[in-house]
């Protein structure tokens, strides 16, 4: 780390010789960016070829003050600085940190060299004086803002001071300067992204309004249970006072069928009102099941569990309540409790195919694909008409590496369920994963057309049912990966996010039908953010990442979205603070996920 013998800086900047040596120092430092737990173990930097003066006996080391340094010539200052630095290194090696600090300080009086400041910062670091570390490394960086070791030392001090955003900025800059070659620096970025995101996520959760997620999310969750006819006494033809408990329960069931944001909110309110009014008789357990379902979807997990517990208490044979409670336990990381609920449900009704479908989902999430495939097949054996068991079996086979079996499963699905858009959407995803772009796009387009017809109620339909926007988003991803067609991909994501009210005013129509789509689809928002980031539209991408965090349901989902947002924000800050790094970042092809999210 040859820094000590560089030429003196002139009043107007570095000499040509000094610039050459500065470049050499940066190159060596690039390989010396240690993890924060190791970086300060290194002895302060020394010259690779110490001068005779630098190895003089310690008693010959000059003593310099602000007053005496004024009388020294430029050459004398240079020589004294070298001697003082060498003595400081020796004191540091002996762990005599206070003496080393004094010697480095005198060296700085002779020559304002970034290495001297950084070495003194190493002493402050050893004494856990983080403010002084920040002060000296900042001074070093003011002299050389690409000094990697000083960046890492300051980042460590910021982290120790719990100034995580500032630490993240320094480690990110270090990664860019280092060309992303140092794994330990990248790991530091990952660690800090998580800390910053977790802290912000807690704040967001504390003030987050409890509301239903996007209609796409709600629909996908609800359709994971087999459709069942309305319970006896709640059918459409039965005369019920709408303001009675049973009337509100039926009103909620009817609203669920529309699959729009407004209709799901209506259902949520109706189920709560039904329980408040009462008089539900044999339907009380079902009402608690449904209210608990919507509380769960809103992120009110404890209240949802209480409702499902009440549902089971009222009717222990209602297996769906066990299954839904198992899903909540799994989301909370309580795998044993989830498994126990599935066992209890099976004891109540060993032929309920929903039990095996959702147990398979548990295995799939835990990446226990063989067990998942077995449970999906059991669900199919009990009810071969439920398409999602077939689809998920095909996906699981693909995850297991049985590509031929998976493709065969999907071909059977398309033959047996030709009018179900999800078949084509999921099949398209697997084709996309195999980079069969044209086939994938064709499947996504087929799914989109089917969703449009379904949302519009078929030819001549009323257009009152919500549209699943996932095929649009998948088509956007396919066009981006296949042709780098950013505009088409962006347009598709925007189409997925156009607000329902915009459609309902009739400003835009598809197939002459007004089709409500999903302005709060977190997947569409996150996809748009990634597309913008890939094009270097970092500011716009940040807006979408922050929006994705707002739309996320659980703490884990919020942390993930915020991690992308913070990585993007930090990239912007680095480019603003170190404008010379912006072109370097682009030259590295790093305009994809920000540092730390690769």
Coordinates of C-alpha atoms in Angstrom, one line a residue:
X1 CA 0.0 0.0 0.0
X2 CA 2.5 2.6 -1.2
X3 CA 1.2 5.9 -0.1
X4 CA 3.8 7.6 2.0
X5 CA 6.2 8.8 -0.6
X6 CA 3.9 10.5 -3.1
X7 CA 4.8 13.9 -4.4
X8 CA 3.6 16.9 -2.4
X9 CA 0.3 18.4 -3.5
X10 CA 0.5 21.8 -5.2
X11 CA -2.0 24.6 -4.5
X12 CA -3.9 23.7 -7.7
X13 CA -4.1 19.9 -7.1
X14 CA -2.1 16.8 -7.7
X15 CA 1.0 16.7 -9.7
X16 CA 1.2 14.2 -12.6
X17 CA 3.5 12.0 -10.6
X18 CA 1.1 12.1 -7.7
X19 CA -1.9 11.2 -9.8
X20 CA 0.0 8.2 -11.1
X21 CA 0.8 7.0 -7.5
X22 CA -2.8 7.8 -6.3
X23 CA -4.1 5.5 -9.0
X24 CA -1.6 2.8 -7.9
X25 CA -2.8 3.2 -4.3
X26 CA -6.5 2.9 -5.2
X27 CA -5.7 -0.3 -7.2
X28 CA -4.1 -1.8 -4.2
X29 CA -6.8 -0.7 -1.9
X30 CA -9.4 -2.4 -4.1
X31 CA -8.1 -5.7 -3.1
X32 CA -8.0 -4.7 0.6
X33 CA -11.6 -3.9 1.3
X34 CA -12.2 -6.2 4.3
X35 CA -15.4 -7.0 6.1
X36 CA -16.2 -4.5 8.9
X37 CA -15.2 -7.1 11.4
X38 CA -11.7 -7.4 9.9
X39 CA -10.9 -4.1 8.2
X40 CA -9.5 -2.4 11.3
X41 CA -7.3 -5.4 12.2
X42 CA -4.9 -4.3 9.4
X43 CA -1.9 -2.3 10.4
X44 CA -2.1 1.3 9.0
X45 CA -0.7 1.8 5.6
X46 CA 3.1 1.9 5.2
X47 CA 5.3 2.6 2.2
X48 CA 6.4 -0.5 0.3
X49 CA 9.9 0.9 0.1
X50 CA 10.5 2.9 3.3
X51 CA 13.0 5.6 3.1
X52 CA 16.1 5.7 5.3
X53 CA 14.5 8.5 7.3
X54 CA 11.4 6.4 8.1
X55 CA 13.4 3.7 9.9
X56 CA 15.5 6.1 12.1
X57 CA 15.4 5.3 15.8
X58 CA 12.3 6.6 17.5
X59 CA 14.3 9.1 19.6
X60 CA 15.2 10.9 16.3
X61 CA 11.6 11.4 15.4
X62 CA 11.0 15.1 15.2
X63 CA 8.4 16.8 17.2
X64 CA 6.2 19.2 15.2
X65 CA 3.7 21.8 16.4
X66 CA 1.5 24.2 14.5
X67 CA 4.0 26.9 15.4
X68 CA 7.2 25.1 14.4
X69 CA 5.9 23.6 11.2
X70 CA 5.7 27.1 9.7
X71 CA 9.5 27.4 9.7
X72 CA 10.0 24.1 7.8
X73 CA 10.8 24.0 4.1
X74 CA 8.6 21.9 1.7
X75 CA 11.3 19.1 1.6
X76 CA 11.7 19.1 5.4
X77 CA 7.9 18.8 5.8
X78 CA 7.9 15.8 3.5
X79 CA 10.8 14.1 5.3
X80 CA 9.3 14.8 8.7
X81 CA 5.9 13.5 7.6
X82 CA 7.5 10.2 6.5
X83 CA 9.4 9.8 9.8
X84 CA 6.3 10.6 11.9
X85 CA 4.1 8.2 9.9
X86 CA 6.7 5.4 10.3
X87 CA 6.7 6.1 14.1
X88 CA 2.9 6.1 14.2
X89 CA 2.8 2.8 12.5
X90 CA 5.2 1.4 15.0
X91 CA 3.1 2.7 17.9
X92 CA 0.0 1.3 16.3
X93 CA 1.6 -2.1 16.0
X94 CA 2.4 -1.9 19.8
X95 CA -1.2 -0.9 20.5
X96 CA -0.1 2.4 21.9
X97 CA -3.0 4.1 20.2
X98 CA -2.8 7.5 21.9
X99 CA 0.9 7.9 21.0
X100 CA 0.1 6.8 17.4
X101 CA -2.7 9.4 17.2
X102 CA -0.3 12.1 18.3
X103 CA 2.3 11.1 15.7
X104 CA -0.1 10.9 12.8
X105 CA -1.5 14.2 13.9
X106 CA 2.0 15.7 13.6
X107 CA 2.5 14.1 10.2
X108 CA -0.8 15.7 9.1
X109 CA 0.6 19.1 10.1
X110 CA 3.5 18.5 7.8
X111 CA 1.5 17.1 5.0
X112 CA -2.3 16.7 4.5
X113 CA -2.2 13.2 3.2
X114 CA -5.4 11.0 3.1
X115 CA -3.4 8.0 4.3
X116 CA -2.4 9.8 7.5
X117 CA -6.0 10.6 8.3
X118 CA -7.1 7.1 7.5
X119 CA -4.3 5.6 9.7
X120 CA -5.3 7.9 12.6
X121 CA -8.9 6.8 12.0
X122 CA -7.7 3.2 12.5
X123 CA -6.4 4.2 16.0
X124 CA -9.8 5.8 16.9
X125 CA -11.5 2.7 15.6
X126 CA -9.4 0.5 17.9
X127 CA -10.6 2.7 20.8
X128 CA -14.2 2.6 19.6
X129 CA -14.4 6.3 19.2
X130 CA -16.7 6.3 16.2
X131 CA -17.2 10.0 15.9
X132 CA -13.5 10.5 15.6
X133 CA -13.3 7.7 13.0
X134 CA -15.9 9.5 11.0
X135 CA -14.1 12.8 11.3
X136 CA -10.7 11.5 10.2
X137 CA -12.0 9.3 7.4
X138 CA -14.2 12.2 6.1
X139 CA -11.0 14.3 6.0
X140 CA -9.2 11.6 4.1
X141 CA -12.1 11.3 1.6
X142 CA -12.2 15.1 1.1
X143 CA -8.6 14.7 -0.2
X144 CA -9.4 11.5 -2.2
X145 CA -13.1 10.6 -2.5
X146 CA -12.3 7.2 -4.1
X147 CA -10.1 6.0 -1.2
X148 CA -11.7 2.6 -0.6
X149 CA -10.1 1.8 2.7
X150 CA -11.3 5.2 4.2
X151 CA -14.8 4.5 2.8
X152 CA -15.0 1.2 4.4
X153 CA -13.6 2.5 7.7
X154 CA -16.2 5.3 7.8
X155 CA -19.0 2.9 6.8
X156 CA -18.0 0.7 9.7
X157 CA -18.1 3.7 12.1
X158 CA -21.5 4.7 10.7
X159 CA -22.8 1.2 11.3
X160 CA -21.5 1.1 14.8
X161 CA -23.2 4.4 15.4
X162 CA -26.5 3.0 14.0
X163 CA -26.4 5.5 11.2
X164 CA -27.3 2.7 8.8
X165 CA -28.3 4.8 5.7
X166 CA -25.0 6.6 5.7
X167 CA -23.1 3.3 6.2
X168 CA -25.1 1.9 3.3
X169 CA -24.1 4.8 1.1
X170 CA -20.4 4.4 1.8
X171 CA -20.3 0.6 1.3
X172 CA -22.3 1.0 -1.9
X173 CA -19.8 3.6 -3.2
X174 CA -17.0 1.2 -2.2
X175 CA -18.6 -1.6 -4.2
X176 CA -18.9 0.5 -7.3
X177 CA -15.3 1.8 -7.0
X178 CA -14.1 -1.8 -6.5
X179 CA -16.1 -3.0 -9.5
X180 CA -18.3 -5.3 -7.4
X181 CA -15.3 -7.7 -7.0
X182 CA -15.1 -7.8 -3.3
X183 CA -17.7 -10.2 -1.8
X184 CA -17.3 -8.9 1.8
X185 CA -18.2 -5.4 0.8
X186 CA -21.2 -6.7 -1.1
X187 CA -22.2 -8.7 2.0
X188 CA -22.0 -5.5 4.0
X189 CA -24.4 -3.8 1.6
X190 CA -26.8 -6.7 1.9
X191 CA -26.6 -6.6 5.7
X192 CA -27.3 -2.9 5.8
X193 CA -30.1 -3.0 3.3
X194 CA -31.8 -5.4 5.6
X195 CA -31.2 -3.2 8.7
X196 CA -32.5 -0.1 7.0
X197 CA -35.5 -1.9 5.4
X198 CA -36.5 -3.6 8.7
X199 CA -36.3 -0.3 10.6
X200 CA -38.5 1.4 8.0
X201 CA -40.9 -1.5 7.7
X202 CA -41.7 -1.4 11.4
X203 CA -42.5 2.3 11.0
X204 CA -44.7 1.6 8.0
X205 CA -46.5 -1.3 9.8
X206 CA -47.2 0.8 12.8
X207 CA -49.0 3.4 10.8
X208 CA -50.3 1.2 8.0
X209 CA -54.0 1.3 7.4
X210 CA -55.5 -2.2 7.6
X211 CA -57.1 -2.7 4.2
X212 CA -57.5 -5.4 1.6
X213 CA -54.7 -6.0 -0.8
X214 CA -55.2 -5.9 -4.6
X215 CA -58.2 -7.7 -6.1
X216 CA -55.7 -9.9 -7.9
X217 CA -54.2 -11.1 -4.6
X218 CA -57.6 -11.6 -3.0
X219 CA -59.0 -13.5 -6.0
X220 CA -56.0 -15.8 -6.2
X221 CA -56.3 -16.6 -2.5
X222 CA -60.0 -17.2 -2.6
X223 CA -59.9 -19.4 -5.7
X224 CA -57.4 -21.7 -4.0
X225 CA -60.4 -23.2 -2.3
X226 CA -62.9 -25.1 -4.3
X227 CA -66.1 -23.2 -5.2
X228 CA -69.0 -24.4 -3.2
X229 CA -72.7 -23.6 -3.5
X230 CA -74.2 -21.2 -1.0
X231 CA -75.3 -23.0 2.2
X232 CA -78.9 -24.1 2.5
X233 CA -81.0 -21.1 3.5
X234 CA -78.6 -18.5 1.9
X235 CA -79.4 -19.2 -1.7
X236 CA -80.3 -16.4 -4.0
X237 CA -83.9 -17.5 -4.3
X238 CA -84.5 -17.5 -0.5
X239 CA -86.3 -14.4 0.8
X240 CA -84.1 -12.7 3.4
X241 CA -84.2 -9.2 5.0
X242 CA -80.9 -7.7 3.8
X243 CA -80.5 -5.9 7.1
X244 CA -80.7 -9.3 9.0
X245 CA -77.6 -11.2 9.9
X246 CA -78.3 -13.9 7.3
X247 CA -79.1 -11.2 4.7
X248 CA -75.7 -9.6 5.3
X249 CA -74.0 -12.9 5.1
X250 CA -75.6 -13.6 1.7
X251 CA -74.8 -10.1 0.5
X252 CA -71.2 -10.7 1.3
X253 CA -71.2 -14.0 -0.6
X254 CA -72.8 -12.4 -3.6
X255 CA -70.3 -9.5 -3.6
X256 CA -67.3 -11.9 -3.6
X257 CA -68.4 -13.2 -6.9
X258 CA -67.7 -9.9 -8.7
X259 CA -64.0 -10.0 -7.9
X260 CA -63.3 -6.3 -7.9
X261 CA -61.7 -4.1 -5.3
X262 CA -65.1 -2.4 -4.4
X263 CA -66.9 -5.7 -4.2
X264 CA -64.4 -7.3 -1.9
X265 CA -64.6 -4.3 0.4
X266 CA -68.4 -4.7 0.3
X267 CA -68.1 -8.4 1.2
X268 CA -65.7 -7.6 4.1
X269 CA -68.1 -5.1 5.6
X270 CA -71.1 -7.4 5.1
X271 CA -69.5 -10.3 7.0
X272 CA -68.6 -8.1 9.9
X273 CA -72.1 -6.6 10.0
X274 CA -73.6 -10.1 9.8
X275 CA -71.9 -11.1 13.0
X276 CA -72.7 -7.8 14.7
X277 CA -76.4 -8.2 13.9
X278 CA -76.5 -11.9 14.9
X279 CA -79.3 -14.4 14.4
X280 CA -77.1 -16.5 12.1
X281 CA -78.1 -19.9 13.7
X282 CA -76.3 -22.7 12.0
X283 CA -74.4 -20.3 9.8
X284 CA -72.6 -18.5 12.6
X285 CA -69.4 -20.7 12.3
X286 CA -69.3 -20.0 8.5
X287 CA -69.7 -16.2 9.2
X288 CA -66.7 -16.2 11.5
X289 CA -64.8 -18.2 8.9
X290 CA -65.4 -15.6 6.3
X291 CA -64.8 -12.6 8.5
X292 CA -61.6 -14.2 9.7
X293 CA -60.6 -14.8 6.0
X294 CA -60.9 -11.1 5.2
X295 CA -59.2 -10.0 8.4
X296 CA -56.3 -12.3 7.4
X297 CA -56.2 -10.7 3.9
X298 CA -56.0 -7.3 5.6
X299 CA -53.1 -8.3 7.7
X300 CA -55.0 -8.5 10.9
X301 CA -53.6 -11.9 11.7
X302 CA -54.3 -12.1 15.5
X303 CA -58.0 -11.0 15.0
X304 CA -58.2 -13.5 12.1
X305 CA -57.0 -16.3 14.2
X306 CA -59.5 -15.4 16.9
X307 CA -62.3 -15.6 14.4
X308 CA -61.1 -19.0 13.0
X309 CA -60.8 -20.3 16.5
X310 CA -64.4 -19.2 17.2
X311 CA -65.5 -20.8 14.0
X312 CA -63.9 -24.2 14.9
X313 CA -65.4 -23.9 18.4
X314 CA -68.9 -23.4 17.0
X315 CA -68.5 -26.1 14.3
X316 CA -65.6 -28.5 14.6
X317 CA -66.5 -30.2 11.3
X318 CA -65.9 -27.0 9.2
X319 CA -62.5 -28.2 7.8
X320 CA -61.9 -25.0 5.8
X321 CA -61.4 -23.1 9.1
X322 CA -58.6 -25.5 10.0
X323 CA -57.0 -25.1 6.6
X324 CA -57.1 -21.4 6.7
X325 CA -55.7 -21.3 10.2
X326 CA -52.9 -23.6 9.0
X327 CA -52.0 -21.0 6.3
X328 CA -51.8 -18.3 8.9
X329 CA -49.6 -20.4 11.2
X330 CA -47.3 -21.1 8.3
X331 CA -47.0 -17.4 7.4
X332 CA -46.0 -16.8 11.0
X333 CA -43.3 -19.5 10.7
X334 CA -45.2 -21.9 13.0
X335 CA -44.8 -25.0 10.9
X336 CA -45.7 -27.5 13.7
X337 CA -49.0 -25.7 14.4
X338 CA -49.8 -25.6 10.7
X339 CA -49.2 -29.4 10.4
X340 CA -51.3 -30.0 13.4
X341 CA -54.2 -28.1 11.8
X342 CA -54.0 -30.2 8.6
X343 CA -54.1 -33.3 10.7
X344 CA -57.1 -32.1 12.7
X345 CA -58.9 -31.2 9.4
X346 CA -58.2 -34.6 7.9
X347 CA -59.6 -36.3 11.0
X348 CA -62.8 -34.4 10.5
X349 CA -63.1 -35.1 6.8
X350 CA -60.4 -37.3 5.2
X351 CA -62.0 -36.9 1.8
X352 CA -61.9 -33.1 1.6
X353 CA -59.6 -32.4 -1.4
X354 CA -59.0 -28.8 -0.1
X355 CA -57.0 -30.2 2.8
X356 CA -54.6 -32.0 0.5
X357 CA -54.3 -29.1 -1.9
X358 CA -53.3 -26.7 0.9
X359 CA -51.1 -29.2 2.6
X360 CA -49.3 -29.5 -0.8
X361 CA -48.9 -25.7 -0.8
X362 CA -47.2 -25.9 2.6
X363 CA -44.8 -28.5 1.3
X364 CA -44.2 -26.5 -1.9
X365 CA -43.4 -23.3 0.1
X366 CA -40.9 -25.4 2.2
X367 CA -39.4 -26.7 -1.1
X368 CA -40.5 -30.3 -0.2
X369 CA -41.5 -30.9 -3.7
X370 CA -41.9 -34.7 -3.6
X371 CA -44.3 -34.4 -0.7
X372 CA -46.1 -31.6 -2.4
X373 CA -46.6 -33.6 -5.6
X374 CA -48.0 -36.5 -3.6
X375 CA -50.5 -34.2 -1.9
X376 CA -51.5 -32.5 -5.1
X377 CA -52.1 -35.9 -6.7
X378 CA -54.3 -36.9 -3.7
X379 CA -56.3 -33.7 -4.2
X380 CA -56.8 -34.6 -7.9
X381 CA -57.8 -38.1 -7.0
X382 CA -60.5 -36.8 -4.7
X383 CA -61.7 -34.1 -7.1
X384 CA -60.3 -34.1 -10.7
X385 CA -62.3 -31.1 -11.7
X386 CA -60.4 -28.5 -9.6
X387 CA -57.9 -27.1 -12.1
X388 CA -55.5 -25.6 -9.7
X389 CA -54.5 -29.0 -8.3
X390 CA -53.5 -29.9 -11.9
X391 CA -51.7 -26.6 -12.5
X392 CA -49.7 -26.8 -9.2
X393 CA -48.8 -30.4 -9.8
X394 CA -47.3 -29.4 -13.2
X395 CA -45.4 -26.6 -11.6
X396 CA -44.1 -28.9 -8.8
X397 CA -43.0 -31.5 -11.4
X398 CA -41.0 -28.7 -13.1
X399 CA -39.4 -27.7 -9.8
X400 CA -38.4 -31.3 -9.3
X401 CA -36.6 -31.3 -12.7
X402 CA -39.2 -33.5 -14.4
X403 CA -39.7 -31.1 -17.3
X404 CA -41.2 -33.7 -19.6
X405 CA -43.8 -34.7 -17.0
X406 CA -44.6 -31.1 -16.3
X407 CA -45.1 -30.3 -20.0
X408 CA -47.3 -33.3 -20.4
X409 CA -49.4 -32.3 -17.3
X410 CA -50.0 -28.8 -18.9
X411 CA -50.9 -30.3 -22.3
X412 CA -53.5 -32.4 -20.5
X413 CA -54.8 -29.3 -18.7
X414 CA -55.2 -27.4 -21.9
X415 CA -57.1 -30.3 -23.4
X416 CA -59.4 -30.9 -20.3
X417 CA -59.7 -27.2 -19.2
X418 CA -59.5 -25.3 -22.5
X419 CA -61.4 -22.2 -21.2
X420 CA -59.4 -21.6 -18.0
X421 CA -56.9 -18.7 -18.5
X422 CA -54.7 -19.8 -15.6
X423 CA -53.7 -22.9 -17.5
X424 CA -52.1 -20.8 -20.3
X425 CA -50.6 -18.3 -17.9
X426 CA -48.8 -20.8 -15.8
X427 CA -47.8 -22.9 -18.8
X428 CA -46.4 -19.7 -20.3
X429 CA -44.3 -19.0 -17.2
X430 CA -42.6 -22.4 -17.5
X431 CA -42.0 -21.8 -21.3
X432 CA -40.5 -18.4 -20.4
X433 CA -38.2 -20.1 -17.9
X434 CA -37.0 -22.3 -20.7
X435 CA -36.5 -19.2 -22.9
X436 CA -39.1 -20.4 -25.4
X437 CA -40.1 -16.8 -25.8
X438 CA -42.5 -16.9 -28.7
X439 CA -44.5 -19.9 -27.3
X440 CA -44.6 -18.2 -24.0
X441 CA -45.9 -14.9 -25.4
X442 CA -48.6 -16.8 -27.4
X443 CA -49.8 -18.5 -24.2
X444 CA -49.9 -15.2 -22.2
X445 CA -51.8 -13.5 -25.1
X446 CA -54.3 -16.4 -25.0
X447 CA -54.7 -16.0 -21.3
X448 CA -55.2 -12.2 -21.6
X449 CA -57.9 -12.6 -24.2
X450 CA -59.7 -15.1 -22.0
X451 CA -59.4 -12.8 -19.0
X452 CA -60.9 -10.0 -21.0
X453 CA -63.8 -12.1 -22.1
X454 CA -64.3 -13.3 -18.5
X455 CA -64.1 -9.8 -17.1
X456 CA -66.6 -8.6 -19.7
X457 CA -69.0 -11.4 -19.0
X458 CA -68.3 -13.0 -22.4
X459 CA -69.5 -11.6 -25.7
X460 CA -72.1 -8.9 -24.9
X461 CA -71.3 -9.2 -21.2
X462 CA -71.8 -6.4 -18.7
X463 CA -68.1 -6.0 -17.7
X464 CA -68.8 -6.2 -14.0
X465 CA -66.2 -8.7 -13.0
X466 CA -62.6 -7.9 -12.1
X467 CA -59.7 -9.1 -14.4
X468 CA -56.7 -11.1 -13.3
X469 CA -53.7 -9.0 -14.6
X470 CA -51.0 -11.6 -14.1
X471 CA -50.9 -12.6 -17.8
X472 CA -50.4 -9.0 -18.8
X473 CA -47.4 -8.7 -16.4
X474 CA -46.0 -12.0 -17.6
X475 CA -46.3 -10.9 -21.2
X476 CA -44.4 -7.7 -20.3
X477 CA -41.6 -9.7 -18.7
X478 CA -41.4 -12.0 -21.8
X479 CA -41.2 -9.2 -24.2
X480 CA -38.5 -7.5 -22.2
X481 CA -36.4 -10.7 -21.8
X482 CA -36.9 -11.7 -25.5
X483 CA -36.6 -8.5 -27.4
X484 CA -35.6 -5.9 -24.8
X485 CA -38.8 -4.1 -25.8
X486 CA -39.1 -1.7 -22.8
X487 CA -41.9 0.3 -24.3
X488 CA -44.2 -2.6 -24.9
X489 CA -43.4 -4.1 -21.5
X490 CA -44.0 -0.7 -19.7
X491 CA -47.3 -0.3 -21.6
X492 CA -48.5 -3.7 -20.5
X493 CA -47.7 -3.0 -16.9
X494 CA -49.4 0.4 -17.1
X495 CA -52.4 -1.3 -18.6
X496 CA -52.5 -3.7 -15.7
X497 CA -52.4 -0.7 -13.3
X498 CA -55.0 1.6 -14.9
X499 CA -57.5 2.3 -12.2
X500 CA -60.9 0.7 -12.1
X501 CA -62.7 4.0 -12.0
X502 CA -60.9 5.0 -15.2
X503 CA -62.4 2.0 -17.0
X504 CA -65.8 2.4 -15.5
X505 CA -66.0 5.9 -16.9
X506 CA -65.7 4.3 -20.3
X507 CA -62.5 6.2 -21.3
X508 CA -60.9 2.9 -22.3
X509 CA -62.5 -0.3 -23.3
X510 CA -61.4 -3.7 -24.5
X511 CA -63.5 -5.7 -27.0
X512 CA -66.1 -2.9 -26.4
X513 CA -66.4 -3.9 -22.8
X514 CA -65.4 -1.9 -19.8
X515 CA -63.0 -4.0 -17.8
X516 CA -61.9 -3.2 -14.2
X517 CA -58.3 -4.0 -13.8
X518 CA -56.0 -3.7 -10.7
X519 CA -54.4 -0.4 -9.8
X520 CA -53.0 -1.9 -6.5
X521 CA -51.4 -5.1 -7.9
X522 CA -48.1 -5.2 -6.1
X523 CA -46.6 -7.6 -8.7
X524 CA -47.3 -5.1 -11.5
X525 CA -45.9 -2.2 -9.6
X526 CA -42.7 -4.2 -8.7
X527 CA -42.3 -5.3 -12.3
X528 CA -42.6 -1.8 -13.6
X529 CA -40.0 -0.7 -11.1
X530 CA -37.6 -3.3 -12.4
X531 CA -38.2 -2.4 -16.0
X532 CA -37.5 1.3 -15.3
X533 CA -34.3 0.4 -13.4
X534 CA -33.1 -1.7 -16.3
X535 CA -33.4 1.4 -18.5
X536 CA -31.5 3.6 -16.0
X537 CA -34.6 5.5 -15.0
X538 CA -33.6 5.3 -11.4
X539 CA -35.7 8.1 -10.0
X540 CA -38.9 6.7 -11.6
X541 CA -37.9 3.2 -10.4
X542 CA -37.6 4.4 -6.8
X543 CA -41.1 5.8 -6.9
X544 CA -42.5 2.4 -8.0
X545 CA -40.4 0.4 -5.5
X546 CA -41.8 2.7 -2.7
X547 CA -45.3 2.1 -4.0
X548 CA -44.7 -1.6 -3.9
X549 CA -43.7 -1.3 -0.2
X550 CA -46.9 0.6 0.5
X551 CA -49.0 -2.2 -1.2
X552 CA -47.2 -5.1 0.5
X553 CA -49.2 -7.0 3.1
X554 CA -46.9 -8.7 5.5
X555 CA -43.7 -7.4 7.2
X556 CA -41.6 -9.8 5.1
X557 CA -43.1 -8.5 1.9
X558 CA -42.6 -4.9 3.0
X559 CA -38.9 -5.5 4.0
X560 CA -38.3 -7.1 0.6
X561 CA -39.9 -4.1 -1.3
X562 CA -38.1 -1.6 0.9
X563 CA -34.7 -3.4 0.3
X564 CA -35.1 -2.7 -3.4
X565 CA -36.3 0.9 -2.7
X566 CA -33.3 1.6 -0.4
X567 CA -30.8 0.0 -2.8
X568 CA -32.2 2.2 -5.6
X569 CA -32.2 5.3 -3.4
X570 CA -28.6 4.7 -2.4
X571 CA -27.6 4.3 -6.0
X572 CA -29.1 7.7 -6.7
X573 CA -27.3 9.2 -3.7
X574 CA -24.0 7.7 -4.9
X575 CA -24.4 9.1 -8.4
X576 CA -25.2 12.5 -6.9
X577 CA -22.3 12.5 -4.4
X578 CA -19.8 10.8 -6.8
X579 CA -20.9 11.9 -10.3
X580 CA -17.7 10.3 -11.7
X581 CA -19.1 6.9 -10.7
X582 CA -22.3 7.2 -12.7
X583 CA -20.7 6.4 -16.0
X584 CA -18.6 3.7 -14.4
X585 CA -21.7 2.1 -13.0
X586 CA -23.3 2.1 -16.5
X587 CA -20.1 0.8 -18.1
X588 CA -20.2 -2.2 -15.7
X589 CA -23.7 -3.0 -17.0
X590 CA -24.9 -2.4 -13.4
X591 CA -28.1 -0.7 -14.3
X592 CA -30.1 -3.8 -13.3
X593 CA -30.8 -4.4 -9.6
X594 CA -28.9 -2.0 -7.5
X595 CA -25.8 -3.0 -5.6
X596 CA -26.8 -5.4 -2.9
X597 CA -29.8 -6.7 -4.8
X598 CA -28.0 -8.7 -7.5

